Short mmCIF file of C-alpha atoms in Angstrom, two decimals:
data_model
loop_
_atom_site.label_atom_id
_atom_site.label_comp_id
_atom_site.label_asym_id
_atom_site.label_seq_id
_atom_site.Cartn_x
_atom_site.Cartn_y
_atom_site.Cartn_z
CA MET A 1 16.71 43.28 32.41
CA SER A 2 18.92 42.13 34.49
CA CYS A 3 19.47 42.84 38.38
CA LEU A 4 21.67 44.61 40.86
CA SER A 5 22.48 41.38 43.60
CA LEU A 6 21.92 43.60 47.36
CA HIS A 7 23.80 41.40 49.42
CA ALA A 8 25.00 45.26 50.56
CA GLN A 9 26.17 46.30 54.58
CA ALA A 10 25.31 49.14 55.49
CA SER A 11 25.89 52.57 53.42
CA THR A 12 26.66 55.98 54.75
CA LEU A 13 25.67 59.17 54.07
CA PRO A 14 27.35 61.84 52.38
CA LEU A 15 25.91 59.20 49.32
CA PRO A 16 28.75 58.21 46.66
CA LEU A 17 30.38 59.85 43.77
CA ASP A 18 28.16 59.09 40.46
CA ALA A 19 31.16 57.92 38.37
CA ARG A 20 28.27 57.30 36.18
CA LEU A 21 27.98 60.95 35.43
CA ASN A 22 31.91 62.11 36.63
CA GLU A 23 31.19 63.68 39.01
CA GLN A 24 32.90 65.35 41.52
CA VAL A 25 33.14 67.85 43.93
CA ILE A 26 35.01 70.70 44.05
CA LEU A 27 35.84 73.97 46.30
CA VAL A 28 34.72 77.54 43.65
CA PRO A 29 36.69 81.28 45.74
CA ALA A 30 33.95 83.17 45.94
CA GLY A 31 33.14 86.88 47.93
CA ASP A 32 35.33 89.94 48.95
CA GLY A 33 38.25 89.19 47.55
CA ARG A 34 37.43 84.68 46.81
CA ARG A 35 38.10 84.28 50.46
CA GLU A 36 34.70 82.19 50.81
CA ALA A 37 35.31 78.55 49.53
CA LEU A 38 32.13 77.07 48.01
CA GLN A 39 31.22 73.07 48.14
CA THR A 40 30.36 72.22 44.45
CA THR A 41 28.87 69.71 42.72
CA LEU A 42 30.32 69.47 38.97
CA PHE A 43 28.65 66.00 36.17
CA ARG A 44 29.78 66.16 32.75
CA PRO A 45 30.65 64.36 29.94
CA SER A 46 33.72 63.02 29.45
CA GLY A 47 36.01 64.38 27.53
CA PRO A 48 37.70 67.98 27.52
CA GLY A 49 34.56 69.36 26.17
CA PRO A 50 33.76 72.43 25.79
CA PHE A 51 30.37 71.97 27.14
CA PRO A 52 26.40 74.06 27.46
CA LEU A 53 26.21 74.29 31.20
CA LEU A 54 23.59 74.39 33.07
CA LEU A 55 24.34 76.03 36.55
CA MET A 56 22.00 74.95 38.79
CA ASN A 57 20.74 76.77 42.20
CA HIS A 58 20.08 74.87 45.12
CA GLY A 59 16.66 75.40 48.25
CA LYS A 60 16.56 75.82 51.58
CA SER A 61 15.60 73.50 53.97
CA ALA A 62 13.80 73.70 57.55
CA GLY A 63 16.26 74.77 60.09
CA PRO A 64 20.26 75.90 59.78
CA ALA A 65 21.56 76.21 56.87
CA ARG A 66 24.90 75.23 58.19
CA LEU A 67 23.29 71.65 58.57
CA GLN A 68 21.84 71.02 55.05
CA GLN A 69 23.42 68.46 53.11
CA ARG A 70 25.14 68.81 49.82
CA GLU A 71 22.47 69.06 47.24
CA ARG A 72 22.66 67.20 43.91
CA PHE A 73 19.49 67.09 41.85
CA ILE A 74 20.72 63.82 40.67
CA TYR A 75 17.44 62.94 38.16
CA MET A 76 18.23 66.39 36.54
CA ALA A 77 21.69 66.20 36.49
CA THR A 78 21.49 62.36 34.69
CA GLU A 79 19.33 63.91 32.15
CA PHE A 80 21.56 67.54 31.23
CA VAL A 81 24.28 64.86 30.58
CA ARG A 82 22.47 62.84 28.22
CA ARG A 83 22.40 65.77 26.22
CA GLY A 84 25.98 66.96 26.39
CA TYR A 85 25.82 69.45 29.08
CA ALA A 86 27.89 70.21 31.89
CA VAL A 87 26.60 70.82 35.19
CA MET A 88 26.85 73.24 38.55
CA LEU A 89 25.61 72.83 41.67
CA PRO A 90 26.91 75.53 44.42
CA MET A 91 26.15 75.29 48.05
CA ARG A 92 26.02 78.92 48.74
CA ALA A 93 27.68 80.48 51.09
CA GLY A 94 26.67 79.67 54.92
CA TYR A 95 25.20 76.06 53.89
CA ALA A 96 26.81 72.65 53.73
CA GLN A 97 30.60 72.56 53.54
CA SER A 98 30.73 76.14 51.51
CA THR A 99 32.22 78.48 53.81
CA GLY A 100 31.11 82.04 54.71
CA ALA A 101 28.41 83.79 56.92
CA TYR A 102 24.44 82.64 55.57
CA ARG A 103 22.53 86.12 54.49
CA ASP A 104 19.66 86.52 56.10
CA ALA A 105 17.44 89.76 55.35
CA ASP A 106 14.18 88.49 56.73
CA CYS A 107 10.77 89.48 54.59
CA ASP A 108 12.99 91.66 51.81
CA MET A 109 13.10 89.29 49.85
CA LEU A 110 14.42 90.74 47.38
CA ALA A 111 18.05 91.54 49.22
CA ASN A 112 16.69 87.64 50.15
CA ALA A 113 16.83 87.22 46.09
CA GLN A 114 20.05 89.60 45.67
CA GLY A 115 21.99 87.92 48.38
CA GLN A 116 21.55 85.06 47.26
CA ALA A 117 22.40 85.05 43.61
CA LEU A 118 25.68 87.13 44.71
CA ASP A 119 27.43 82.95 45.35
CA ALA A 120 25.59 82.26 42.00
CA LEU A 121 27.48 84.66 40.49
CA ASP A 122 31.12 84.62 41.84
CA ALA A 123 29.92 80.37 40.88
CA LEU A 124 29.12 81.68 36.50
CA ALA A 125 32.55 83.51 37.03
CA TYR A 126 34.67 81.07 37.51
CA ALA A 127 32.68 78.48 35.57
CA ARG A 128 33.37 81.00 32.33
CA ARG A 129 37.53 80.76 33.42
CA GLN A 130 37.29 76.49 32.67
CA SER A 131 38.77 75.19 29.32
CA TRP A 132 34.99 72.56 29.74
CA VAL A 133 32.74 75.33 29.85
CA ASP A 134 31.16 76.55 26.97
CA PRO A 135 30.99 80.24 27.70
CA ALA A 136 28.55 81.39 24.86
CA ARG A 137 26.29 78.73 26.00
CA ILE A 138 24.87 78.56 29.27
CA VAL A 139 21.50 77.19 31.07
CA VAL A 140 20.91 79.07 34.92
CA ALA A 141 18.14 76.79 36.78
CA GLY A 142 17.44 77.33 40.34
CA GLN A 143 14.31 75.06 42.74
CA SER A 144 12.19 77.25 45.62
CA TYR A 145 14.72 79.60 46.48
CA GLY A 146 17.60 78.49 44.34
CA GLY A 147 14.32 79.92 41.86
CA MET A 148 14.14 83.14 42.81
CA ALA A 149 18.23 83.51 43.22
CA ALA A 150 18.37 82.07 40.28
CA LEU A 151 16.27 85.49 38.22
CA ALA A 152 17.28 87.88 40.39
CA LEU A 153 20.55 86.45 38.78
CA ALA A 154 19.08 87.31 35.29
CA THR A 155 18.76 90.67 35.82
CA ARG A 156 22.46 91.39 35.82
CA ALA A 157 24.35 91.32 32.59
CA LEU A 158 25.35 88.25 31.46
CA PRO A 159 27.30 87.13 28.03
CA GLY A 160 26.47 83.70 27.11
CA VAL A 161 23.56 82.36 29.10
CA ARG A 162 20.59 82.08 26.97
CA GLY A 163 17.64 81.47 29.75
CA VAL A 164 17.05 80.65 33.26
CA LEU A 165 14.68 77.81 34.71
CA ASN A 166 12.33 77.93 37.15
CA PHE A 167 11.21 75.41 39.65
CA ALA A 168 9.06 76.24 42.33
CA GLY A 169 10.60 79.20 42.79
CA GLY A 170 10.53 81.73 45.83
CA LEU A 171 11.21 81.67 50.22
CA ARG A 172 8.39 81.11 52.82
CA VAL A 173 9.10 82.79 56.14
CA ASP A 174 6.61 82.63 58.18
CA ALA A 175 7.37 85.21 61.14
CA PRO A 176 5.17 88.01 62.96
CA GLY A 177 4.35 90.89 60.61
CA CYS A 178 5.82 90.03 57.89
CA ASP A 179 3.80 89.05 54.34
CA TRP A 180 6.08 87.29 52.33
CA PRO A 181 3.16 86.40 49.81
CA SER A 182 2.70 90.37 49.03
CA ALA A 183 6.28 90.48 50.02
CA LEU A 184 7.48 88.26 47.33
CA ALA A 185 5.51 89.53 44.57
CA ARG A 186 6.77 93.10 44.81
CA ALA A 187 10.53 91.32 44.51
CA PHE A 188 9.10 89.37 41.79
CA ALA A 189 8.08 92.65 39.70
CA THR A 190 11.42 94.45 40.62
CA LEU A 191 13.20 91.02 39.23
CA GLY A 192 10.72 91.30 35.94
CA ALA A 193 11.35 95.25 35.70
CA TYR A 194 14.90 94.62 35.36
CA SER A 195 15.90 91.09 33.10
CA ARG A 196 15.58 90.28 29.76
CA ILE A 197 16.31 86.80 29.99
CA PRO A 198 13.40 84.63 28.75
CA SER A 199 12.76 82.41 31.97
CA LEU A 200 10.14 78.87 31.98
CA TRP A 201 8.34 78.48 35.47
CA LEU A 202 6.76 75.29 36.55
CA TYR A 203 4.84 75.14 39.61
CA GLY A 204 2.86 72.38 40.30
CA ALA A 205 -1.08 72.13 41.95
CA ASN A 206 -0.12 71.09 45.41
CA ASP A 207 2.13 72.61 45.90
CA SER A 208 3.03 72.73 50.18
CA TYR A 209 4.89 76.88 49.60
CA PHE A 210 3.74 78.13 46.15
CA GLY A 211 0.06 76.96 45.18
CA PRO A 212 -1.45 77.75 41.89
CA ALA A 213 -2.91 81.16 42.84
CA LEU A 214 0.34 82.43 44.78
CA ALA A 215 2.27 80.99 41.51
CA ARG A 216 0.03 82.78 39.46
CA ARG A 217 0.61 86.30 41.31
CA LEU A 218 4.02 85.88 41.68
CA PHE A 219 4.46 85.11 37.40
CA ASN A 220 2.07 88.34 36.60
CA SER A 221 4.13 90.51 38.66
CA TYR A 222 7.07 89.56 37.27
CA ARG A 223 6.05 89.47 33.31
CA GLY A 224 3.27 92.61 33.39
CA SER A 225 6.80 94.72 34.57
CA GLY A 226 8.84 93.57 31.70
CA GLY A 227 10.06 90.02 32.58
CA LYS A 228 9.90 87.62 29.46
CA GLY A 229 8.83 84.33 30.64
CA GLU A 230 6.56 81.43 30.41
CA LEU A 231 4.47 79.90 33.50
CA VAL A 232 3.60 75.74 33.39
CA ALA A 233 1.15 75.32 35.75
CA TYR A 234 0.62 70.98 36.27
CA GLY A 235 -1.55 69.13 38.04
CA PRO A 236 -0.69 67.35 41.41
CA PHE A 237 2.88 65.85 42.03
CA LYS A 238 2.50 62.79 44.47
CA ARG A 239 1.46 63.89 48.00
CA ASP A 240 4.12 67.37 47.14
CA ALA A 241 5.19 69.06 44.17
CA HIS A 242 7.41 71.45 45.74
CA LEU A 243 9.66 68.07 45.75
CA THR A 244 8.92 67.30 41.25
CA LEU A 245 12.64 68.64 40.62
CA GLY A 246 14.01 65.84 43.57
CA SER A 247 11.57 62.99 42.21
CA ARG A 248 12.58 59.93 40.20
CA ASP A 249 9.21 60.35 38.71
CA GLY A 250 9.70 64.06 38.05
CA VAL A 251 11.79 64.10 35.43
CA ALA A 252 8.30 63.22 34.09
CA VAL A 253 7.03 66.15 34.35
CA TRP A 254 9.56 68.62 33.90
CA LEU A 255 11.64 67.17 31.36
CA PRO A 256 8.97 67.50 28.27
CA ALA A 257 8.63 72.10 29.63
CA THR A 258 12.18 72.10 29.72
CA LEU A 259 13.02 69.99 26.43
CA ARG A 260 11.00 72.56 24.25
CA PHE A 261 11.90 75.53 26.36
CA LEU A 262 15.54 75.08 25.27
CA GLN A 263 15.35 74.66 22.06
CA LYS A 264 13.32 77.53 21.79
CA ILE A 265 16.40 78.98 22.96
CA GLY A 266 18.90 77.46 21.04
CA MET A 267 20.52 75.53 23.92
CA PRO A 268 20.82 71.53 22.46
CA VAL A 269 18.45 69.25 23.38
CA ARG A 270 19.30 66.01 22.38
CA GLN A 271 20.78 63.09 23.76
CA VAL A 272 24.15 62.54 22.71
CA TYR A 273 26.25 60.28 25.88
CA ALA A 274 24.85 57.28 26.59
CA VAL A 275 23.81 57.63 30.72
CA ALA A 276 22.37 53.90 32.17
CA ASP A 277 20.23 53.71 34.61
CA PRO A 278 21.23 51.61 37.93
CA PRO A 279 20.00 48.21 37.64
CA PRO A 280 17.37 47.29 39.76
CA PRO A 281 17.44 45.17 42.73
CA CYS A 282 16.10 41.21 42.32
CA GLU A 283 13.04 40.24 44.05
CA THR A 284 13.65 36.79 45.89
CA HIS A 285 10.27 36.41 46.59
CA PHE A 286 10.42 36.23 49.99
CA ALA A 287 7.42 37.83 51.13
CA PRO A 288 4.40 39.79 49.99
CA PHE A 289 6.02 43.25 50.28
CA ASP A 290 2.43 44.16 52.44
CA ASP A 291 3.13 41.30 53.94
CA ILE A 292 3.98 43.35 57.43
CA ALA A 293 4.65 39.83 59.69
CA ALA A 294 7.31 38.44 57.80
CA VAL A 295 9.78 41.40 57.87
CA PRO A 296 12.39 39.79 59.56
CA TYR A 297 13.75 41.05 63.50
CA LEU A 298 11.03 43.37 63.16
CA ALA A 299 9.36 44.20 67.46
CA ALA A 300 6.37 46.01 67.25
CA PRO A 301 7.78 49.97 66.57
CA GLY A 302 9.53 48.84 63.52
CA ARG A 303 6.42 46.93 62.40
CA ALA A 304 4.61 50.18 62.44
CA ALA A 305 7.67 51.84 60.94
CA TYR A 306 7.56 49.07 58.16
CA ARG A 307 4.00 50.49 57.69
CA ASP A 308 4.35 53.79 57.22
CA PHE A 309 6.81 52.58 54.84
CA LEU A 310 3.98 51.49 53.00
CA ASP A 311 1.88 53.81 52.77
CA ASN A 312 4.91 55.61 50.83
CA THR A 313 5.38 56.08 47.26
CA ALA A 314 8.14 54.73 45.61
CA PRO A 315 10.72 54.69 44.51
CA ARG A 316 10.84 53.91 48.77
CA ALA A 317 13.48 50.99 50.18
CA PHE A 318 13.41 49.56 54.08
CA ALA A 319 16.83 47.57 55.83
CA VAL A 320 16.85 45.68 58.74
CA SER A 321 19.86 44.62 60.98
CA ALA A 322 19.39 41.06 63.06
CA SER A 323 20.01 43.30 66.05
CA GLY A 324 15.88 44.21 65.26
CA ALA A 325 17.20 47.78 63.68
CA TRP A 326 15.32 48.73 61.28
CA GLY A 327 15.71 51.88 59.03
CA TRP A 328 13.54 53.28 55.98
CA ALA A 329 13.69 56.22 53.25
CA ALA A 330 11.12 57.40 50.08
CA GLU A 331 11.60 59.80 47.86
CA GLY A 332 14.39 61.75 46.42
CA GLU A 333 17.93 60.44 46.02
CA SER A 334 18.88 56.64 46.41
CA PRO A 335 16.58 55.84 48.93
CA ASP A 336 18.35 52.54 49.53
CA VAL A 337 21.47 54.16 50.61
CA ARG A 338 19.50 56.26 53.04
CA ALA A 339 17.47 53.44 54.25
CA LEU A 340 20.40 51.15 55.10
CA ALA A 341 22.53 53.97 56.21
CA SER A 342 19.76 54.91 58.69
CA CYS A 343 19.34 51.14 59.50
CA GLN A 344 23.19 50.99 60.06
CA GLN A 345 22.88 54.67 62.89
CA ARG A 346 20.67 52.41 65.06
CA SER A 347 22.37 48.29 64.56
CA SER A 348 26.17 47.41 65.56
CA ALA A 349 25.32 44.74 63.68
CA PRO A 350 24.85 45.24 59.56
CA CYS A 351 21.86 46.07 57.57
CA GLN A 352 20.50 44.62 54.47
CA LEU A 353 17.54 45.76 52.50
CA TYR A 354 14.85 43.99 52.71
CA SER A 355 12.59 45.92 50.20
CA VAL A 356 13.01 48.13 47.21
CA ASP A 357 10.15 50.19 45.64
CA GLU A 358 7.25 47.48 45.53
CA SER A 359 9.50 44.24 45.67
CA VAL A 360 11.14 42.25 49.25
CA VAL A 361 15.04 41.99 48.16
CA TRP A 362 15.46 40.23 51.08
CA THR A 363 18.21 37.74 50.70
CA GLY A 364 18.49 36.76 54.45
CA ASN A 365 17.76 33.50 56.41
CA ARG A 366 13.76 33.07 56.83
CA SER A 367 14.49 32.46 61.20
CA GLY A 368 13.93 35.77 62.12
CA ALA A 369 10.77 36.43 60.19
CA GLY A 370 7.30 36.90 62.10
CA ALA A 371 10.23 37.41 64.90
CA ALA A 372 10.42 40.43 67.95
CA GLY A 373 13.79 41.65 67.52
CA GLY A 374 16.42 42.96 69.95
CA ALA A 375 16.86 46.86 70.72
CA GLU A 376 15.93 49.39 68.32
#
């Protein structure tokens, strides 16, 4: 297998568009009078289509919605593009670079779900007008808060939507007087009463938001009121199953059950497009991966950071600079790019990757190894 030579200068966020997937970022009209604009990521195969569509709904990170970065779910998008799908991922009102205000109904979980579904409905209407979308073959999906929004969207008449994928769906509201698990159960019961679109639910055993007992409670509330769904309760995933969908290694967990569900509802499952995986970096054997003292340029805080880095599982990357700066990232998308960007924010000198996953990829000289670097 060939490998990627990494004499990299630091990249800065946002992550570069992925040419393998024909990634684009567009603005989708939404809201009253279509006066708002949703920052929306598109992935699709080459060619005019029409392609079956996956409409993906994101969750909510801690903190203000406006500070949340554009979501991509690149590993999920890759698997769907390989199977001939276009993938559309709108950032809802008030998130990232979308206009409008974030909708918040506090502990009223049903109102929260319905409010978030409004933007998904506008994005779906936009998609139906595109020549590259097959309006008769659509799947709606969502992760966390987006999974709840997807189920809320499915209570409407949605011609061509054949199924819903709910990845760890729900919303946690830690506010005084809010019994959010009970509020969630009531909301899911209402959603189930009005939805007739089949759904697949995937929840892991060590989900930090929705553990097995709560996931089963929500599913039973949905099914008990008439909702059509299948629950896949899988085991623990790394440190937190809530992050399975955003992990490179999570594909092996969610994809088999998802393909079985897609086949049941008459959606494509066979790979028809080749999407090459990025080549791995070249291992240089500069030093053993876990040799903290060998990492060049770092002072004591940087070596402590490398020790923390080693405690994380792959995918992961660590970057350093001759200035003594460092940065690292684990899990999620492109940890190598994110590690370089984190390092460069601390340094006026160029940053370079030192290690990726379990490999040392350092191509610099040995003069800085074991030496205390400059200011961090």
